[in-house]
Each structure stands twice: as C-alpha cells, then as structure tokens.
Amino acid sequence: MANIIDGKAVSAQVKEDIRIETEKLKAQGIEIGLAVVIVGNDPASQVYVRNKEKACEAVGFNSYKYALPEETTEQELLALVDKLNNDDKVDGILVQLPLPKHLDDKMIINNIRPDKDVDAFHPVNVGKIMIGDYSFLPCTPAGVMELIKSTGTQIEGKECVVIGRSNIVGKPQAMLLLHQSGTVTICHSKTKDLKAVASRADILVAAVGRAKMITADYVKQGAVVIDVGMNRDENGKLCGDVDFESVKDKAGYITPVPGGVGPMTIAMLMKNTLTAGKDHHGVK
Ligand code: GUN
C-alpha cells in the first residue's frame, strides 16, 4: 500500500504560516484583501468560491464577494474589474472560471492588473512563470510541488510525466518541474502509447479530466502519483483521474481525491494574495 499524501494537512500548515504572517502585518496596520467575482449559478463554481471565502477568513484576509447574475454584460463585468483594479483595499482579484458562454474568459483575465492577478492567469504572469522569474505561483501546479516536496522526493534528474496540457495545470506544471531540473514529458490526447510513457515516470501528475482513467498499468512501481482530477464516477461520487484502488498498491506515494490537490490550490491562492498585499504595501 502506497503512502497517502495528506493534502489537507499540508495545506493547513501553509495556511497557518500565512495566518501568522497576516497577524503580524495587521499589528502594523496592514490588511490584506481578496475580491472574488462569480458570474451566474454554476454549482461547482459556487462551492469553490465559498471555499475561497472560508480560507480568507481562516488566514485573516478581508474577502469581498461579487456575485453577478448570469446575464451580466461584458461591459458590466469589465467595469467591476476596473473598479477593483483601482481599489486599494483589494490586493488580489479572482474571477471564477468558467464564465457564462457570452463572456470571453481570456479578454476579462487580460483586463485584471497583473499585480492583482492572484490566479497567475494573465499573460504577463504566465510569461514570468515560463522564464522562472515570478512572484505569483500558478496555484494548482504550485500545490502539486508542495505535495511532492512533502514526500521528501528529490525532483532533480527524475522522470516526470504530466498528463494534460491545459494552460491552468499541465503547461505550468511542466515548467515548475523543469525549473527543479526534472526530465519532463507532457502527454495529451494525441500521445501514442500513453501507458508506455506514463509508466516511465518517477513522478506522475494526472490532469486529464477523465474519471479513474489512470490504472495500475500506467504506473511505475514506487512512483509518486499526484491526481489533479476532480470528476464524478458512475455513482455520482467525487473521484480523480487516477483509479485509486488499482494504483494504491503500486505507487510509492499517492494523493487521494478529495483531500489531495484540491485544498492545496486554495492554500497557494492565499499565498499569492499575501504576496500581492506585501508588494502593494512595500513589505519585503
Ligand atoms: N475554476 C476552476 N479552477 C479555477 C481557478 O483556480 N481559478 C479560477 N479563477 N477559476 C477556476
């Protein structure tokens, strides 16, 4: 049986460190604020936004929630982003994705001030991640890196395979592993013989979005297996991209779903918001 990586415990530690730092800033009269914008009624997004607000409360940030109706126009949303860009109480701005179909995610993100873009989705921040010179972490990939670190596994020289090439997870994940001198392969839907490539990995990150797709025959004996997936199985139960039952006896370390990567993403968002706040207040 693999060691199970406890994302809740690792994220609790990250948040506790942030809480202590935030308390010290408060004593100097500095408060940190995160604005969270949600448009429409997507139930999953509503849960994510609630969890982000709860995390703000836990670490001592002010959170400002803007819940806009489904029929919000591009102009209205841009006007709100502009207002938040210019609000000194707001250190970070997060627009929950996906937006309703009539709104252009990319265009909205491009209008968030890069120094308030705590998701690190703005092209300026994406570019900084690429060249390894960044202050904002890509939240989910950075959370994955913390989980790998918690296992004591060295990344340098290791075979790292990332399954998935999204802009939010797969691509920045590959960059972070590369910055730590892993030998990185990115796989996707057109990859030939995915099993052969995946089972070379000492560190395997699955971010495909297909329930329980990664079975034991994709996994090298003793590998570190990180599951970024968040799917529903045939019974409507939350599950990852990795078939946990099949992989748990082959992997060296494995993350559960829920309780693995999910809590880390939010902890990293808090870290970015603290970074933004310190930057805005000139704190080193
Ligand atoms: N939707 C799903 N994940 C995320 C995320 O990390 N940030 C934002 N803004 N929207 C999301």
Short mmCIF file of N, CA and C in Angstrom, two decimals, residues 4 109 148 175 204-205 212:
data_model
loop_
_atom_site.label_atom_id
_atom_site.label_comp_id
_atom_site.label_asym_id
_atom_site.label_seq_id
_atom_site.Cartn_x
_atom_site.Cartn_y
_atom_site.Cartn_z
N ILE A 4 -0.16 7.57 1.63
CA ILE A 4 -1.17 8.53 1.14
C ILE A 4 -0.75 9.94 1.53
N ILE A 109 -9.68 38.21 -18.21
CA ILE A 109 -8.42 37.98 -17.48
C ILE A 109 -7.37 39.02 -17.89
N ILE A 148 4.63 17.09 -3.56
CA ILE A 148 5.80 16.26 -3.90
C ILE A 148 6.89 16.48 -2.85
N MET A 175 6.54 23.39 -16.37
CA MET A 175 7.56 24.43 -16.14
C MET A 175 8.13 24.33 -14.72
N LEU A 204 4.44 11.16 -11.47
CA LEU A 204 3.36 11.18 -12.46
C LEU A 204 2.27 12.14 -11.99
N VAL A 205 1.97 13.15 -12.81
CA VAL A 205 0.91 14.10 -12.47
C VAL A 205 -0.21 13.92 -13.48
N LYS A 212 -11.00 8.14 -13.21
CA LYS A 212 -10.32 6.86 -12.96
C LYS A 212 -9.60 6.29 -14.18
#
